[in-house]
Amino acid sequence: MHVPLVTTLFRLNKIIWVQIRKGMEEWTFIPLKLLIGGKRLKIEYEYTFGLPRKIVWKYLMDKKVLRKAIPGCKSFVESSRGVYEAELEIKIGPLQDLITLEIRLDDQKPPSSFRMYVKGKGNIGEIVGKADLFMKESRSVSKLTCKAEAEVTGALALAGQRVLDSGAHKGLDNFFQTVEKEIKRTLYQLKRGGR
């Protein structure tokens, strides 16, 4: 099987185009999206909060906490109940972009579980996914389990599976660590203000 030689990448009308060699003397331009198929990601992740589950749930549903916790978040607005529009800067290896996301929280069973749908688009690719998040409590400690599936297309899909997996886990680590810090900071301020 002959693999075409890619020589040039450029952007025109919000589409990334690739110049490829089809034969010895023949060149053509095609959208990068057609050259690269999507990559599927399956992620299983766990995080333990040193806090009761009702408190964790309350702050996971707080848009101010979410905005601060999403890595690279530039804007975060609730467009309707449980639906958010966000812009965030991403950097995966040499790839960097501003992605526009729609995040929808669904099937909420407070304080045990919810489902999150994510659709995102940027100049270097798109992402579509869903995540099921479950929380269990034992002795005032909450264990969150996340099972997610996503499809990544465009130049984002060029990143190796290992790079995408480690980037996803690092992003989740940063997100939940920041959520926990925000909760503890807010509780400390409330306690201090109540004295």
mmCIF file of C-alpha atoms in Angstrom:
data_model
loop_
_atom_site.group_PDB
_atom_site.id
_atom_site.type_symbol
_atom_site.label_atom_id
_atom_site.label_comp_id
_atom_site.label_asym_id
_atom_site.label_seq_id
_atom_site.Cartn_x
_atom_site.Cartn_y
_atom_site.Cartn_z
ATOM 1 C CA MET A 1 0.000 0.000 0.000
ATOM 2 C CA HIS A 2 1.392 3.389 -1.036
ATOM 3 C CA VAL A 3 1.249 6.100 1.640
ATOM 4 C CA PRO A 4 1.043 9.615 0.148
ATOM 5 C CA LEU A 5 3.812 12.075 1.028
ATOM 6 C CA VAL A 6 2.501 15.107 2.927
ATOM 7 C CA THR A 7 4.420 18.286 2.166
ATOM 8 C CA THR A 8 2.401 21.338 3.181
ATOM 9 C CA LEU A 9 -0.238 22.261 5.756
ATOM 10 C CA PHE A 10 -2.154 25.528 5.491
ATOM 11 C CA ARG A 11 -5.438 26.989 6.660
ATOM 12 C CA LEU A 12 -8.041 28.489 4.305
ATOM 13 C CA ASN A 13 -11.611 29.351 5.309
ATOM 14 C CA LYS A 14 -11.242 27.643 8.718
ATOM 15 C CA ILE A 15 -10.221 24.355 7.090
ATOM 16 C CA ILE A 16 -6.731 22.890 7.383
ATOM 17 C CA TRP A 17 -5.591 21.700 3.945
ATOM 18 C CA VAL A 18 -2.801 19.257 3.182
ATOM 19 C CA GLN A 19 -0.772 19.048 0.001
ATOM 20 C CA ILE A 20 0.005 15.422 -0.825
ATOM 21 C CA ARG A 21 1.787 13.646 -3.655
ATOM 22 C CA LYS A 22 -0.463 11.227 -5.514
ATOM 23 C CA GLY A 23 2.092 10.042 -8.067
ATOM 24 C CA MET A 24 5.597 10.832 -9.227
ATOM 25 C CA GLU A 25 4.657 14.278 -10.577
ATOM 26 C CA GLU A 26 1.064 14.709 -9.408
ATOM 27 C CA TRP A 27 0.119 16.758 -6.309
ATOM 28 C CA THR A 28 -3.269 17.521 -4.836
ATOM 29 C CA PHE A 29 -4.823 19.350 -1.877
ATOM 30 C CA ILE A 30 -7.307 17.714 0.463
ATOM 31 C CA PRO A 31 -8.820 18.709 3.823
ATOM 32 C CA LEU A 32 -6.776 17.240 6.684
ATOM 33 C CA LYS A 33 -10.003 15.858 8.156
ATOM 34 C CA LEU A 34 -10.356 13.468 5.189
ATOM 35 C CA LEU A 35 -6.764 12.273 5.463
ATOM 36 C CA ILE A 36 -6.966 11.446 9.148
ATOM 37 C CA GLY A 37 -9.551 9.102 10.528
ATOM 38 C CA GLY A 38 -10.807 9.507 14.052
ATOM 39 C CA LYS A 39 -9.225 7.957 17.115
ATOM 40 C CA ARG A 40 -11.332 6.399 19.827
ATOM 41 C CA LEU A 41 -10.365 6.861 23.437
ATOM 42 C CA LYS A 42 -11.614 4.838 26.379
ATOM 43 C CA ILE A 43 -10.731 6.253 29.746
ATOM 44 C CA GLU A 44 -11.267 4.846 33.216
ATOM 45 C CA TYR A 45 -10.254 7.171 36.006
ATOM 46 C CA GLU A 46 -10.627 7.363 39.790
ATOM 47 C CA TYR A 47 -10.141 10.240 42.192
ATOM 48 C CA THR A 48 -10.593 10.322 45.968
ATOM 49 C CA PHE A 49 -11.831 13.515 47.622
ATOM 50 C CA GLY A 50 -11.159 13.986 51.330
ATOM 51 C CA LEU A 51 -14.701 15.362 51.632
ATOM 52 C CA PRO A 52 -18.280 14.071 51.979
ATOM 53 C CA ARG A 53 -20.032 13.274 48.714
ATOM 54 C CA LYS A 54 -22.890 15.817 49.158
ATOM 55 C CA ILE A 55 -20.349 18.631 49.393
ATOM 56 C CA VAL A 56 -18.373 17.354 46.389
ATOM 57 C CA TRP A 57 -21.596 17.071 44.367
ATOM 58 C CA LYS A 58 -22.644 20.638 45.231
ATOM 59 C CA TYR A 59 -19.357 22.079 44.001
ATOM 60 C CA LEU A 60 -19.147 19.867 40.913
ATOM 61 C CA MET A 61 -22.416 21.510 39.858
ATOM 62 C CA ASP A 62 -21.126 25.059 40.580
ATOM 63 C CA LYS A 63 -20.205 26.846 37.332
ATOM 64 C CA LYS A 64 -17.639 29.110 39.055
ATOM 65 C CA VAL A 65 -15.770 26.081 40.375
ATOM 66 C CA LEU A 66 -16.016 24.329 36.991
ATOM 67 C CA ARG A 67 -14.589 27.353 35.159
ATOM 68 C CA LYS A 68 -11.609 27.528 37.509
ATOM 69 C CA ALA A 69 -11.020 23.778 37.366
ATOM 70 C CA ILE A 70 -11.082 23.185 33.591
ATOM 71 C CA PRO A 71 -7.455 23.356 32.415
ATOM 72 C CA GLY A 72 -6.868 26.204 29.934
ATOM 73 C CA CYS A 73 -10.445 27.541 30.290
ATOM 74 C CA LYS A 74 -10.842 31.039 28.785
ATOM 75 C CA SER A 75 -14.629 31.341 29.024
ATOM 76 C CA PHE A 76 -17.436 29.319 30.572
ATOM 77 C CA VAL A 77 -21.118 30.270 30.354
ATOM 78 C CA GLU A 78 -24.302 28.403 31.139
ATOM 79 C CA SER A 79 -26.413 28.619 27.957
ATOM 80 C CA SER A 80 -29.354 26.723 29.477
ATOM 81 C CA ARG A 81 -29.936 24.567 32.535
ATOM 82 C CA GLY A 82 -27.178 21.959 32.621
ATOM 83 C CA VAL A 83 -25.668 23.091 29.281
ATOM 84 C CA TYR A 84 -22.432 25.090 29.137
ATOM 85 C CA GLU A 85 -20.448 26.755 26.366
ATOM 86 C CA ALA A 86 -16.702 26.963 26.970
ATOM 87 C CA GLU A 87 -13.525 28.001 25.227
ATOM 88 C CA LEU A 88 -10.253 26.478 26.270
ATOM 89 C CA GLU A 89 -6.675 26.423 25.119
ATOM 90 C CA ILE A 90 -5.254 22.979 24.630
ATOM 91 C CA LYS A 91 -1.695 21.843 24.131
ATOM 92 C CA ILE A 92 -0.916 18.232 23.293
ATOM 93 C CA GLY A 93 2.707 17.792 22.262
ATOM 94 C CA PRO A 94 3.369 20.278 19.439
ATOM 95 C CA LEU A 95 -0.359 20.873 18.826
ATOM 96 C CA GLN A 96 -1.939 23.984 20.305
ATOM 97 C CA ASP A 97 -5.415 25.380 19.657
ATOM 98 C CA LEU A 98 -8.421 27.210 21.070
ATOM 99 C CA ILE A 99 -11.312 24.724 21.273
ATOM 100 C CA THR A 100 -14.987 25.683 21.563
ATOM 101 C CA LEU A 101 -16.889 23.169 23.701
ATOM 102 C CA GLU A 102 -20.494 22.386 24.501
ATOM 103 C CA ILE A 103 -20.798 20.505 27.789
ATOM 104 C CA ARG A 104 -24.128 18.975 28.791
ATOM 105 C CA LEU A 105 -24.830 17.393 32.183
ATOM 106 C CA ASP A 106 -27.574 14.797 32.046
ATOM 107 C CA ASP A 107 -29.152 11.914 33.959
ATOM 108 C CA GLN A 108 -28.309 13.464 37.320
ATOM 109 C CA LYS A 109 -28.918 11.342 40.418
ATOM 110 C CA PRO A 110 -27.683 13.573 43.272
ATOM 111 C CA PRO A 111 -25.264 12.925 44.901
ATOM 112 C CA SER A 112 -24.440 9.571 43.268
ATOM 113 C CA SER A 113 -23.997 9.947 39.523
ATOM 114 C CA PHE A 114 -24.392 11.962 36.356
ATOM 115 C CA ARG A 115 -23.543 11.737 32.666
ATOM 116 C CA MET A 116 -21.610 14.399 30.803
ATOM 117 C CA TYR A 117 -21.677 14.894 27.029
ATOM 118 C CA VAL A 118 -18.940 16.947 25.366
ATOM 119 C CA LYS A 119 -18.724 18.277 21.805
ATOM 120 C CA GLY A 120 -15.734 20.373 20.829
ATOM 121 C CA LYS A 121 -14.316 21.937 17.713
ATOM 122 C CA GLY A 122 -11.115 23.787 16.932
ATOM 123 C CA ASN A 123 -8.850 24.444 13.969
ATOM 124 C CA ILE A 124 -6.874 21.241 14.520
ATOM 125 C CA GLY A 125 -9.744 18.835 15.070
ATOM 126 C CA GLU A 126 -12.914 17.872 16.841
ATOM 127 C CA ILE A 127 -13.827 15.820 19.890
ATOM 128 C CA VAL A 128 -17.127 14.156 20.741
ATOM 129 C CA GLY A 129 -17.550 12.148 23.897
ATOM 130 C CA LYS A 130 -19.490 11.121 26.934
ATOM 131 C CA ALA A 131 -18.507 10.319 30.495
ATOM 132 C CA ASP A 132 -20.366 8.581 33.309
ATOM 133 C CA LEU A 133 -19.314 9.782 36.757
ATOM 134 C CA PHE A 134 -20.160 7.831 39.908
ATOM 135 C CA MET A 135 -19.491 8.784 43.537
ATOM 136 C CA LYS A 136 -19.427 6.586 46.615
ATOM 137 C CA GLU A 137 -18.792 7.717 50.164
ATOM 138 C CA SER A 138 -17.087 5.922 52.994
ATOM 139 C CA ARG A 139 -16.196 7.635 56.288
ATOM 140 C CA SER A 140 -16.584 11.174 54.890
ATOM 141 C CA VAL A 141 -14.293 10.397 51.949
ATOM 142 C CA SER A 142 -15.732 10.377 48.424
ATOM 143 C CA LYS A 143 -14.435 8.115 45.670
ATOM 144 C CA LEU A 144 -15.272 9.320 42.171
ATOM 145 C CA THR A 145 -15.104 6.892 39.256
ATOM 146 C CA CYS A 146 -15.190 8.195 35.687
ATOM 147 C CA LYS A 147 -15.768 5.989 32.633
ATOM 148 C CA ALA A 148 -15.464 7.938 29.399
ATOM 149 C CA GLU A 149 -15.419 7.362 25.659
ATOM 150 C CA ALA A 150 -14.434 9.946 23.078
ATOM 151 C CA GLU A 151 -13.635 10.223 19.405
ATOM 152 C CA VAL A 152 -10.958 12.655 18.314
ATOM 153 C CA THR A 153 -10.539 13.736 14.661
ATOM 154 C CA GLY A 154 -8.293 15.982 12.609
ATOM 155 C CA ALA A 155 -4.714 16.786 13.583
ATOM 156 C CA LEU A 156 -5.597 15.896 17.183
ATOM 157 C CA ALA A 157 -5.898 12.301 16.020
ATOM 158 C CA LEU A 158 -2.281 12.451 14.775
ATOM 159 C CA ALA A 159 -1.095 12.431 18.368
ATOM 160 C CA GLY A 160 -0.256 8.892 19.411
ATOM 161 C CA GLN A 161 -2.655 6.894 21.567
ATOM 162 C CA ARG A 162 -0.245 7.070 24.498
ATOM 163 C CA VAL A 163 0.022 10.880 24.204
ATOM 164 C CA LEU A 164 -3.781 11.250 24.066
ATOM 165 C CA ASP A 165 -4.314 8.863 27.001
ATOM 166 C CA SER A 166 -1.696 10.537 29.187
ATOM 167 C CA GLY A 167 -3.012 13.991 28.216
ATOM 168 C CA ALA A 168 -6.548 12.942 29.197
ATOM 169 C CA HIS A 169 -5.395 11.523 32.553
ATOM 170 C CA LYS A 170 -3.277 14.599 33.284
ATOM 171 C CA GLY A 171 -6.239 16.866 32.440
ATOM 172 C CA LEU A 172 -8.531 14.859 34.745
ATOM 173 C CA ASP A 173 -5.942 14.944 37.546
ATOM 174 C CA ASN A 174 -5.624 18.724 37.226
ATOM 175 C CA PHE A 175 -9.401 19.174 37.037
ATOM 176 C CA PHE A 176 -10.305 17.153 40.152
ATOM 177 C CA GLN A 177 -7.342 18.431 42.190
ATOM 178 C CA THR A 178 -8.438 21.995 41.425
ATOM 179 C CA VAL A 179 -12.074 21.186 42.284
ATOM 180 C CA GLU A 180 -10.961 19.793 45.653
ATOM 181 C CA LYS A 181 -8.755 22.852 46.344
ATOM 182 C CA GLU A 182 -11.631 25.201 45.457
ATOM 183 C CA ILE A 183 -14.034 23.336 47.742
ATOM 184 C CA LYS A 184 -11.586 23.407 50.658
ATOM 185 C CA ARG A 185 -10.749 27.080 50.036
ATOM 186 C CA THR A 186 -14.449 28.019 49.972
ATOM 187 C CA LEU A 187 -15.236 25.975 53.107
ATOM 188 C CA TYR A 188 -12.291 27.584 54.923
ATOM 189 C CA GLN A 189 -13.501 31.075 53.941
ATOM 190 C CA LEU A 190 -17.051 30.247 55.090
ATOM 191 C CA LYS A 191 -15.794 28.871 58.397
ATOM 192 C CA ARG A 192 -13.492 31.845 58.907
ATOM 193 C CA GLY A 193 -16.272 34.317 58.055
ATOM 194 C CA GLY A 194 -18.636 32.586 60.498
ATOM 195 C CA ARG A 195 -16.409 33.228 63.517
#
